[in-house]
Amino acid sequence: MDSSTATTFPTTGLSPERRDLYARLDKKSAAPLWEVLGKIIPPEPTPETVSVVWRYDELRPLLLEAGRLLTAKEAERRVLVLENPGLRGQSRITQSLYAGLQLILPGEVAPAHRHAAAALRFIVEGTGAYTAVEGERTMMHPGDFILTPSWTYHDHGNPGDVPVIWLDGLDVPIVNLFDASFRESFPGETQPNAVPEGDSHARYAANMLPVDWTPKRASSPIFNYPYSRSRETVHSLYANGPVHECHGVKVRYINPAQGGPPMPTIGAFLQLLPKGFRGTPYRATDATIYAAVEGRGQSRIGDTTVTWGPRDIFVIPSWAPVSHEAGEESVLFSFSDRPAQQVLGLWREQAPVAS
Ligand code: GTQ
């Protein structure tokens, strides 16, 4: 038995001549495609990502315990990484995305840094903390969707009096796929408040743009999409109809300057499921991370059923048929790598999915 070839594919049942050829190929860092073709180019997605739910009530005490064991400064970011059970040890929630729950306690700061990886924050609990992006602070409220675009300096701080917890979503696995990661610390713990709070909202979030504005980066010029407004949007659309048979009332967050996704690699969505909603199955190639905001329900994902309530987080693998049901009127936030797949011409969806 040749141990060097045995590790890349099964060598049992091979003729001695083939096995001998493979061994000599192996010594030249070459390998026979015909032994692996079906695996590397499957006829449809074969994700290692599995469907899974994290119960907020189970994670919250563990995150607060971490808050007693180390400071945000010490940790740089005090985060529980949500590792998909099919991808343990890889710091990923899906094949292409990272997610974690971050805690900042009253009086703490998480020091300023920047990295090539882009981040989103979806605020889960607490008020009174801010995040600052390129010198502009924004206060965080539950349900706010906040961006930290690639290579922008950001720090977080909590001058308030309650713990603040949010879901982080980063494109770290995509950046690392391309071996394009850079990171550096800001000279100083926090950035100076160079821009008045609310400036980007006034400038870019009123269906107008400064007349001489040209984009500075590939991401949206607004970086806080407050829940008060997005919640009102899905409720108004529900009141006015129609309700989609798969999605309920679903909207996507946009870059208001061009209508595209908020960031080039990550798309985000908000959907309202009416009370008693029973959605029909749908699937798409973007594995999706869901955070339940309001209400209760369940999602059938392939052969598994995941129940969810407020603040629970669950994952839908690529191409798994999903149908949502809501016992109460519910609001779900979600994000995925859809914009990256779309720009590469890879994204597919299918509805209805025959069961
Ligand atoms: O807040 O900058 O969950 O740099 C992982 C890496 C959060 C952040 C994470 C990070 C951050």
mmCIF file of C-alpha atoms and ligand atoms in Angstrom:
data_model
loop_
_atom_site.group_PDB
_atom_site.id
_atom_site.type_symbol
_atom_site.label_atom_id
_atom_site.label_comp_id
_atom_site.label_asym_id
_atom_site.label_seq_id
_atom_site.Cartn_x
_atom_site.Cartn_y
_atom_site.Cartn_z
ATOM 1 C CA MET A 1 0.000 0.000 0.000
ATOM 2 C CA ASP A 2 1.365 3.370 -0.995
ATOM 3 C CA SER A 3 0.557 5.733 1.844
ATOM 4 C CA SER A 4 1.121 8.918 -0.155
ATOM 5 C CA THR A 5 -1.680 8.202 -2.637
ATOM 6 C CA ALA A 6 -3.956 6.521 -0.087
ATOM 7 C CA THR A 7 -4.646 9.846 1.597
ATOM 8 C CA THR A 8 -6.094 11.641 -1.438
ATOM 9 C CA PHE A 9 -8.512 8.945 -2.684
ATOM 10 C CA PRO A 10 -9.251 5.247 -2.073
ATOM 11 C CA THR A 11 -6.657 3.040 -3.693
ATOM 12 C CA THR A 12 -8.366 -0.257 -2.997
ATOM 13 C CA GLY A 13 -9.592 -2.114 -6.060
ATOM 14 C CA LEU A 14 -6.994 -0.512 -8.294
ATOM 15 C CA SER A 15 -4.961 -2.601 -10.698
ATOM 16 C CA PRO A 16 -1.275 -2.803 -9.773
ATOM 17 C CA GLU A 17 -0.417 -0.806 -12.935
ATOM 18 C CA ARG A 18 -2.731 2.064 -12.041
ATOM 19 C CA ARG A 19 -1.609 2.093 -8.481
ATOM 20 C CA ASP A 20 1.970 2.236 -9.639
ATOM 21 C CA LEU A 21 1.201 5.095 -12.043
ATOM 22 C CA TYR A 22 -0.594 7.023 -9.281
ATOM 23 C CA ALA A 23 2.374 6.571 -6.972
ATOM 24 C CA ARG A 24 4.739 7.990 -9.567
ATOM 25 C CA LEU A 25 2.325 10.859 -10.316
ATOM 26 C CA ASP A 26 2.145 11.587 -6.610
ATOM 27 C CA LYS A 27 5.908 12.029 -6.435
ATOM 28 C CA LYS A 28 5.574 14.723 -9.113
ATOM 29 C CA SER A 29 2.733 16.528 -7.251
ATOM 30 C CA ALA A 30 0.234 15.353 -9.852
ATOM 31 C CA ALA A 31 -2.934 13.287 -9.515
ATOM 32 C CA PRO A 32 -5.474 11.514 -11.769
ATOM 33 C CA LEU A 33 -8.569 13.693 -12.237
ATOM 34 C CA TRP A 34 -10.770 10.687 -13.063
ATOM 35 C CA GLU A 35 -10.506 9.480 -9.469
ATOM 36 C CA VAL A 36 -11.893 12.754 -8.031
ATOM 37 C CA LEU A 37 -13.961 14.396 -10.767
ATOM 38 C CA GLY A 38 -17.361 13.494 -9.275
ATOM 39 C CA LYS A 39 -16.292 14.902 -5.918
ATOM 40 C CA ILE A 40 -14.746 18.178 -7.045
ATOM 41 C CA ILE A 41 -17.439 18.976 -9.625
ATOM 42 C CA PRO A 42 -20.649 17.529 -8.160
ATOM 43 C CA PRO A 43 -23.862 17.794 -10.202
ATOM 44 C CA GLU A 44 -25.373 19.968 -7.507
ATOM 45 C CA PRO A 45 -24.189 21.514 -4.200
ATOM 46 C CA THR A 46 -22.987 19.022 -1.566
ATOM 47 C CA PRO A 47 -22.552 21.349 1.439
ATOM 48 C CA GLU A 48 -20.723 20.352 4.588
ATOM 49 C CA THR A 49 -22.689 23.147 6.261
ATOM 50 C CA VAL A 50 -25.603 21.680 8.221
ATOM 51 C CA SER A 51 -28.860 23.232 9.355
ATOM 52 C CA VAL A 52 -28.578 24.190 13.004
ATOM 53 C CA VAL A 53 -30.107 26.535 15.566
ATOM 54 C CA TRP A 54 -28.410 28.362 18.449
ATOM 55 C CA ARG A 55 -30.795 29.198 21.287
ATOM 56 C CA TYR A 56 -30.051 32.678 22.561
ATOM 57 C CA ASP A 57 -31.108 31.706 26.081
ATOM 58 C CA GLU A 58 -28.363 29.068 26.130
ATOM 59 C CA LEU A 59 -25.605 31.245 24.677
ATOM 60 C CA ARG A 60 -26.298 34.460 26.606
ATOM 61 C CA PRO A 61 -25.129 33.205 30.040
ATOM 62 C CA LEU A 62 -21.953 31.783 28.480
ATOM 63 C CA LEU A 63 -21.178 35.095 26.802
ATOM 64 C CA LEU A 64 -21.771 36.970 30.071
ATOM 65 C CA GLU A 65 -19.464 34.480 31.795
ATOM 66 C CA ALA A 66 -16.772 35.335 29.238
ATOM 67 C CA GLY A 67 -17.489 38.950 30.190
ATOM 68 C CA ARG A 68 -16.457 38.148 33.760
ATOM 69 C CA LEU A 69 -13.295 36.303 32.703
ATOM 70 C CA LEU A 70 -11.782 38.837 30.317
ATOM 71 C CA THR A 71 -12.216 42.458 29.298
ATOM 72 C CA ALA A 72 -13.155 43.606 25.797
ATOM 73 C CA LYS A 73 -9.771 45.343 25.565
ATOM 74 C CA GLU A 74 -7.931 42.180 26.523
ATOM 75 C CA ALA A 75 -9.879 40.124 24.005
ATOM 76 C CA GLU A 76 -9.745 42.908 21.355
ATOM 77 C CA ARG A 77 -13.213 41.575 20.464
ATOM 78 C CA ARG A 78 -15.148 39.510 23.032
ATOM 79 C CA VAL A 79 -17.001 37.177 20.722
ATOM 80 C CA LEU A 80 -18.408 33.658 20.815
ATOM 81 C CA VAL A 81 -17.828 32.283 17.322
ATOM 82 C CA LEU A 82 -20.846 30.383 16.010
ATOM 83 C CA GLU A 83 -19.241 27.356 14.405
ATOM 84 C CA ASN A 84 -21.351 25.281 12.087
ATOM 85 C CA PRO A 85 -21.300 21.670 13.399
ATOM 86 C CA GLY A 86 -20.366 20.507 9.882
ATOM 87 C CA LEU A 87 -17.347 22.850 9.836
ATOM 88 C CA ARG A 88 -15.925 22.668 13.382
ATOM 89 C CA GLY A 89 -12.550 24.261 14.002
ATOM 90 C CA GLN A 90 -12.792 26.522 10.965
ATOM 91 C CA SER A 91 -14.458 29.569 12.565
ATOM 92 C CA ARG A 92 -17.277 29.516 10.035
ATOM 93 C CA ILE A 93 -21.043 29.425 10.224
ATOM 94 C CA THR A 94 -21.292 28.542 6.525
ATOM 95 C CA GLN A 95 -18.645 27.701 3.944
ATOM 96 C CA SER A 96 -18.236 31.383 3.025
ATOM 97 C CA LEU A 97 -19.178 33.353 6.150
ATOM 98 C CA TYR A 98 -18.143 33.849 9.747
ATOM 99 C CA ALA A 99 -20.598 34.747 12.520
ATOM 100 C CA GLY A 100 -20.292 35.411 16.224
ATOM 101 C CA LEU A 101 -22.053 36.991 19.177
ATOM 102 C CA GLN A 102 -20.180 39.984 20.554
ATOM 103 C CA LEU A 103 -20.577 41.455 24.045
ATOM 104 C CA ILE A 104 -19.558 44.890 25.251
ATOM 105 C CA LEU A 105 -20.118 45.707 28.910
ATOM 106 C CA PRO A 106 -20.845 49.132 30.406
ATOM 107 C CA GLY A 107 -17.685 51.240 30.491
ATOM 108 C CA GLU A 108 -15.794 49.112 27.991
ATOM 109 C CA VAL A 109 -14.226 49.926 24.640
ATOM 110 C CA ALA A 110 -13.214 47.513 21.895
ATOM 111 C CA PRO A 111 -10.128 49.184 20.356
ATOM 112 C CA ALA A 112 -10.072 50.614 16.832
ATOM 113 C CA HIS A 113 -8.710 48.509 14.012
ATOM 114 C CA ARG A 114 -9.388 47.801 10.356
ATOM 115 C CA HIS A 115 -9.260 44.732 8.186
ATOM 116 C CA ALA A 116 -9.860 43.642 4.627
ATOM 117 C CA ALA A 117 -12.774 41.504 5.828
ATOM 118 C CA ALA A 118 -16.109 43.317 5.781
ATOM 119 C CA ALA A 119 -18.474 43.022 8.741
ATOM 120 C CA LEU A 120 -22.118 43.488 9.550
ATOM 121 C CA ARG A 121 -23.658 43.855 12.997
ATOM 122 C CA PHE A 122 -27.219 42.938 13.813
ATOM 123 C CA ILE A 123 -28.039 44.234 17.274
ATOM 124 C CA VAL A 124 -29.608 41.602 19.511
ATOM 125 C CA GLU A 125 -29.829 43.059 23.024
ATOM 126 C CA GLY A 126 -29.278 46.305 24.902
ATOM 127 C CA THR A 127 -28.961 50.000 24.153
ATOM 128 C CA GLY A 128 -26.410 52.647 25.051
ATOM 129 C CA ALA A 129 -23.427 51.354 23.068
ATOM 130 C CA TYR A 130 -22.028 52.782 19.856
ATOM 131 C CA THR A 131 -19.927 51.638 16.992
ATOM 132 C CA ALA A 132 -17.728 54.123 15.134
ATOM 133 C CA VAL A 133 -16.791 53.730 11.471
ATOM 134 C CA GLU A 134 -14.218 56.064 9.922
ATOM 135 C CA GLY A 135 -14.665 58.638 12.662
ATOM 136 C CA GLU A 136 -18.484 58.628 12.788
ATOM 137 C CA ARG A 137 -20.347 57.127 15.728
ATOM 138 C CA THR A 138 -23.749 55.518 15.591
ATOM 139 C CA MET A 139 -25.743 54.343 18.597
ATOM 140 C CA MET A 140 -26.872 50.735 18.425
ATOM 141 C CA HIS A 141 -30.447 49.615 19.115
ATOM 142 C CA PRO A 142 -31.899 46.096 18.928
ATOM 143 C CA GLY A 143 -32.723 45.227 15.320
ATOM 144 C CA ASP A 144 -30.397 47.831 13.798
ATOM 145 C CA PHE A 145 -28.369 46.554 10.863
ATOM 146 C CA ILE A 146 -24.917 48.149 10.855
ATOM 147 C CA LEU A 147 -22.052 47.908 8.354
ATOM 148 C CA THR A 148 -18.319 47.927 8.787
ATOM 149 C CA PRO A 149 -17.085 47.982 5.185
ATOM 150 C CA SER A 150 -13.758 46.479 4.179
ATOM 151 C CA TRP A 151 -10.685 48.420 5.375
ATOM 152 C CA THR A 152 -12.612 50.986 7.433
ATOM 153 C CA TYR A 153 -11.401 51.783 10.950
ATOM 154 C CA HIS A 154 -13.939 50.787 13.586
ATOM 155 C CA ASP A 155 -14.207 50.646 17.348
ATOM 156 C CA HIS A 156 -17.076 49.901 19.689
ATOM 157 C CA GLY A 157 -17.841 51.439 23.071
ATOM 158 C CA ASN A 158 -20.473 51.188 25.784
ATOM 159 C CA PRO A 159 -20.905 54.400 27.793
ATOM 160 C CA GLY A 160 -24.350 53.119 28.871
ATOM 161 C CA ASP A 161 -25.351 50.994 31.825
ATOM 162 C CA VAL A 162 -26.446 47.642 30.369
ATOM 163 C CA PRO A 163 -24.577 44.931 28.455
ATOM 164 C CA VAL A 164 -24.971 45.220 24.696
ATOM 165 C CA ILE A 165 -24.850 42.118 22.493
ATOM 166 C CA TRP A 166 -24.917 41.823 18.733
ATOM 167 C CA LEU A 167 -24.494 39.281 15.969
ATOM 168 C CA ASP A 168 -21.372 39.800 13.856
ATOM 169 C CA GLY A 169 -21.269 38.542 10.282
ATOM 170 C CA LEU A 170 -17.973 38.710 8.392
ATOM 171 C CA ASP A 171 -16.755 37.556 4.988
ATOM 172 C CA VAL A 172 -13.538 36.184 6.544
ATOM 173 C CA PRO A 173 -13.653 32.799 4.718
ATOM 174 C CA ILE A 174 -14.070 34.599 1.361
ATOM 175 C CA VAL A 175 -11.140 36.924 2.063
ATOM 176 C CA ASN A 176 -9.030 33.958 3.151
ATOM 177 C CA LEU A 177 -10.076 31.914 0.101
ATOM 178 C CA PHE A 178 -8.370 34.625 -1.935
ATOM 179 C CA ASP A 179 -5.456 34.934 0.541
ATOM 180 C CA ALA A 180 -6.201 38.651 0.632
ATOM 181 C CA SER A 181 -6.325 39.335 4.381
ATOM 182 C CA PHE A 182 -4.798 42.468 5.877
ATOM 183 C CA ARG A 183 -5.361 43.937 9.335
ATOM 184 C CA GLU A 184 -3.929 46.820 11.335
ATOM 185 C CA SER A 185 -4.550 48.610 14.610
ATOM 186 C CA PHE A 186 -5.500 52.263 14.773
ATOM 187 C CA PRO A 187 -2.783 54.384 16.367
ATOM 188 C CA GLY A 188 -4.715 54.963 19.605
ATOM 189 C CA GLU A 189 -7.499 53.084 21.318
ATOM 190 C CA THR A 190 -10.493 54.876 19.845
ATOM 191 C CA GLN A 191 -10.896 57.089 16.805
ATOM 192 C CA PRO A 192 -11.532 60.791 17.286
ATOM 193 C CA ASN A 193 -15.127 61.828 16.566
ATOM 194 C CA ALA A 194 -14.212 63.417 13.260
ATOM 195 C CA VAL A 195 -17.726 63.401 11.805
ATOM 196 C CA PRO A 196 -20.932 64.444 13.619
ATOM 197 C CA GLU A 197 -23.216 61.571 14.592
ATOM 198 C CA GLY A 198 -25.976 61.114 12.013
ATOM 199 C CA ASP A 199 -24.002 62.754 9.203
ATOM 200 C CA SER A 200 -24.062 59.813 6.795
ATOM 201 C CA HIS A 201 -27.754 59.310 7.479
ATOM 202 C CA ALA A 202 -28.528 62.935 6.590
ATOM 203 C CA ARG A 203 -26.269 62.862 3.569
ATOM 204 C CA TYR A 204 -27.190 59.531 2.000
ATOM 205 C CA ALA A 205 -30.383 58.120 3.538
ATOM 206 C CA ALA A 206 -33.005 60.646 2.425
ATOM 207 C CA ASN A 207 -33.357 59.535 -1.223
ATOM 208 C CA MET A 208 -30.926 62.267 -2.160
ATOM 209 C CA LEU A 209 -27.162 62.542 -2.586
ATOM 210 C CA PRO A 210 -24.854 65.545 -2.394
ATOM 211 C CA VAL A 211 -24.707 66.751 -5.993
ATOM 212 C CA ASP A 212 -20.970 66.241 -6.415
ATOM 213 C CA TRP A 213 -20.855 62.899 -4.561
ATOM 214 C CA THR A 214 -18.750 60.077 -5.941
ATOM 215 C CA PRO A 215 -18.429 56.707 -4.206
ATOM 216 C CA LYS A 216 -15.381 56.263 -1.981
ATOM 217 C CA ARG A 217 -15.721 52.513 -1.677
ATOM 218 C CA ALA A 218 -17.669 49.517 -2.985
ATOM 219 C CA SER A 219 -20.024 49.529 0.032
ATOM 220 C CA SER A 220 -23.072 51.577 0.939
ATOM 221 C CA PRO A 221 -22.349 55.116 2.172
ATOM 222 C CA ILE A 222 -24.828 54.621 5.023
ATOM 223 C CA PHE A 223 -23.769 52.323 7.798
ATOM 224 C CA ASN A 224 -26.751 52.147 10.154
ATOM 225 C CA TYR A 225 -30.107 50.879 8.920
ATOM 226 C CA PRO A 226 -32.236 51.465 12.040
ATOM 227 C CA TYR A 227 -34.801 48.842 12.984
ATOM 228 C CA SER A 228 -37.472 51.469 13.612
ATOM 229 C CA ARG A 229 -37.518 52.210 9.884
ATOM 230 C CA SER A 230 -37.027 48.711 8.488
ATOM 231 C CA ARG A 231 -39.690 47.306 10.818
ATOM 232 C CA GLU A 232 -42.135 49.963 9.678
ATOM 233 C CA THR A 233 -41.324 49.089 6.070
ATOM 234 C CA VAL A 234 -42.195 45.396 6.349
ATOM 235 C CA HIS A 235 -45.366 46.250 8.291
ATOM 236 C CA SER A 236 -46.491 48.770 5.662
ATOM 237 C CA LEU A 237 -45.797 46.301 2.880
ATOM 238 C CA TYR A 238 -47.774 43.658 4.743
ATOM 239 C CA ALA A 239 -50.712 46.030 5.150
ATOM 240 C CA ASN A 240 -50.625 46.848 1.441
ATOM 241 C CA GLY A 241 -49.814 43.338 0.160
ATOM 242 C CA PRO A 242 -49.063 41.090 -1.587
ATOM 243 C CA VAL A 243 -47.554 38.364 0.610
ATOM 244 C CA HIS A 244 -45.122 36.080 -1.240
ATOM 245 C CA GLU A 245 -45.994 32.390 -0.903
ATOM 246 C CA CYS A 246 -42.406 31.444 0.058
ATOM 247 C CA HIS A 247 -41.001 34.554 1.703
ATOM 248 C CA GLY A 248 -43.935 36.337 3.309
ATOM 249 C CA VAL A 249 -43.026 40.013 3.027
ATOM 250 C CA LYS A 250 -39.297 40.132 2.355
ATOM 251 C CA VAL A 251 -37.069 43.112 1.602
ATOM 252 C CA ARG A 252 -33.375 43.437 0.956
ATOM 253 C CA TYR A 253 -31.127 46.103 2.434
ATOM 254 C CA ILE A 254 -29.580 48.237 -0.300
ATOM 255 C CA ASN A 255 -26.821 50.671 -1.032
ATOM 256 C CA PRO A 256 -29.047 53.739 -1.609
ATOM 257 C CA ALA A 257 -26.609 55.239 -4.105
ATOM 258 C CA GLN A 258 -27.018 52.442 -6.647
ATOM 259 C CA GLY A 259 -29.662 49.992 -5.454
ATOM 260 C CA GLY A 260 -27.192 47.122 -5.134
ATOM 261 C CA PRO A 261 -26.260 45.203 -1.996
ATOM 262 C CA PRO A 262 -24.942 47.012 1.107
ATOM 263 C CA MET A 263 -21.545 45.373 0.710
ATOM 264 C CA PRO A 264 -20.037 43.511 -2.276
ATOM 265 C CA THR A 265 -19.764 40.182 -0.472
ATOM 266 C CA ILE A 266 -22.705 40.127 1.955
ATOM 267 C CA GLY A 267 -26.400 40.683 1.339
ATOM 268 C CA ALA A 268 -28.974 41.142 4.099
ATOM 269 C CA PHE A 269 -32.728 40.805 4.275
ATOM 270 C CA LEU A 270 -35.679 41.427 6.567
ATOM 271 C CA GLN A 271 -38.939 39.525 6.315
ATOM 272 C CA LEU A 272 -42.297 39.552 8.031
ATOM 273 C CA LEU A 273 -44.213 36.295 8.286
ATOM 274 C CA PRO A 274 -47.898 36.899 9.030
ATOM 275 C CA LYS A 275 -49.477 35.023 11.948
ATOM 276 C CA GLY A 276 -50.424 31.555 10.713
ATOM 277 C CA PHE A 277 -48.153 31.825 7.636
ATOM 278 C CA ARG A 278 -47.285 28.483 6.043
ATOM 279 C CA GLY A 279 -44.709 29.124 3.345
ATOM 280 C CA THR A 280 -44.060 26.919 0.330
ATOM 281 C CA PRO A 281 -40.568 25.435 -0.196
ATOM 282 C CA TYR A 282 -37.820 27.525 -1.766
ATOM 283 C CA ARG A 283 -34.127 26.996 -2.266
ATOM 284 C CA ALA A 284 -31.137 29.024 -3.375
ATOM 285 C CA THR A 285 -27.381 28.522 -3.584
ATOM 286 C CA ASP A 286 -26.610 31.098 -0.891
ATOM 287 C CA ALA A 287 -26.405 29.394 2.495
ATOM 288 C CA THR A 288 -28.195 31.803 4.819
ATOM 289 C CA ILE A 289 -27.867 32.819 8.462
ATOM 290 C CA TYR A 290 -31.149 33.809 10.102
ATOM 291 C CA ALA A 291 -31.677 35.789 13.291
ATOM 292 C CA ALA A 292 -35.232 35.760 14.606
ATOM 293 C CA VAL A 293 -36.254 39.185 15.886
ATOM 294 C CA GLU A 294 -39.921 38.945 16.811
ATOM 295 C CA GLY A 295 -42.468 36.147 16.994
ATOM 296 C CA ARG A 296 -42.174 32.378 16.975
ATOM 297 C CA GLY A 297 -42.279 29.748 14.314
ATOM 298 C CA GLN A 298 -40.498 26.913 12.653
ATOM 299 C CA SER A 299 -38.598 26.346 9.459
ATOM 300 C CA ARG A 300 -38.482 23.068 7.643
ATOM 301 C CA ILE A 301 -35.004 22.758 6.129
ATOM 302 C CA GLY A 302 -34.652 19.613 4.014
ATOM 303 C CA ASP A 303 -35.534 16.796 6.436
ATOM 304 C CA THR A 304 -34.979 18.814 9.623
ATOM 305 C CA THR A 305 -37.324 21.184 11.383
ATOM 306 C CA VAL A 306 -35.909 24.048 13.356
ATOM 307 C CA THR A 307 -38.100 25.937 15.826
ATOM 308 C CA TRP A 308 -37.197 29.523 16.631
ATOM 309 C CA GLY A 309 -38.128 32.404 18.868
ATOM 310 C CA PRO A 310 -36.752 35.893 19.499
ATOM 311 C CA ARG A 311 -32.920 36.154 19.258
ATOM 312 C CA ASP A 312 -32.390 32.564 18.131
ATOM 313 C CA ILE A 313 -29.972 32.107 15.231
ATOM 314 C CA PHE A 314 -30.267 29.387 12.606
ATOM 315 C CA VAL A 315 -28.627 28.332 9.352
ATOM 316 C CA ILE A 316 -29.981 27.165 6.010
ATOM 317 C CA PRO A 317 -27.372 25.323 3.933
ATOM 318 C CA SER A 318 -26.952 25.996 0.220
ATOM 319 C CA TRP A 319 -29.674 24.465 -1.969
ATOM 320 C CA ALA A 320 -31.632 22.988 0.980
ATOM 321 C CA PRO A 321 -35.367 23.463 0.443
ATOM 322 C CA VAL A 322 -36.729 25.699 3.186
ATOM 323 C CA SER A 323 -40.291 26.521 4.180
ATOM 324 C CA HIS A 324 -41.113 28.870 7.033
ATOM 325 C CA GLU A 325 -44.151 28.702 9.312
ATOM 326 C CA ALA A 326 -45.109 31.318 11.871
ATOM 327 C CA GLY A 327 -47.405 30.708 14.834
ATOM 328 C CA GLU A 328 -47.293 34.414 15.612
ATOM 329 C CA GLU A 329 -46.573 37.396 13.416
ATOM 330 C CA SER A 330 -42.801 37.181 13.095
ATOM 331 C CA VAL A 331 -39.869 39.194 11.824
ATOM 332 C CA LEU A 332 -36.676 37.486 10.626
ATOM 333 C CA PHE A 333 -33.355 39.073 9.704
ATOM 334 C CA SER A 334 -31.019 37.120 7.444
ATOM 335 C CA PHE A 335 -27.731 37.466 5.598
ATOM 336 C CA SER A 336 -25.743 35.522 3.035
ATOM 337 C CA ASP A 337 -23.045 35.704 0.355
ATOM 338 C CA ARG A 338 -25.676 36.251 -2.371
ATOM 339 C CA PRO A 339 -24.089 39.444 -3.833
ATOM 340 C CA ALA A 340 -20.745 37.688 -4.271
ATOM 341 C CA GLN A 341 -22.387 34.730 -6.021
ATOM 342 C CA GLN A 342 -24.445 37.038 -8.215
ATOM 343 C CA VAL A 343 -21.523 39.112 -9.400
ATOM 344 C CA LEU A 344 -19.668 35.882 -10.229
ATOM 345 C CA GLY A 345 -22.698 34.565 -12.144
ATOM 346 C CA LEU A 346 -23.149 31.602 -9.790
ATOM 347 C CA TRP A 347 -26.330 32.334 -7.855
ATOM 348 C CA ARG A 348 -29.395 30.154 -8.499
ATOM 349 C CA GLU A 349 -32.780 29.911 -6.860
ATOM 350 C CA GLN A 350 -35.708 27.564 -7.306
ATOM 351 C CA ALA A 351 -39.331 27.818 -6.287
ATOM 352 C CA PRO A 352 -41.436 25.902 -5.979
ATOM 353 C CA VAL A 353 -39.284 22.945 -4.979
ATOM 354 C CA ALA A 354 -41.066 19.631 -5.621
ATOM 355 C CA SER A 355 -41.140 17.655 -2.370
HETATM 356 O O1 GTQ B 1 -15.900 43.845 15.738
HETATM 357 O O2 GTQ B 1 -14.168 44.198 14.500
HETATM 358 O O3 GTQ B 1 -16.702 38.977 15.437
HETATM 359 O O4 GTQ B 1 -12.606 42.228 13.939
HETATM 360 C C1 GTQ B 1 -14.536 39.225 14.533
HETATM 361 C C2 GTQ B 1 -13.507 40.062 14.152
HETATM 362 C C3 GTQ B 1 -15.802 41.129 15.225
HETATM 363 C C4 GTQ B 1 -14.953 43.437 15.035
HETATM 364 C C5 GTQ B 1 -15.675 39.775 15.061
HETATM 365 C C6 GTQ B 1 -13.628 41.427 14.307
HETATM 366 C C7 GTQ B 1 -14.782 41.966 14.855
#
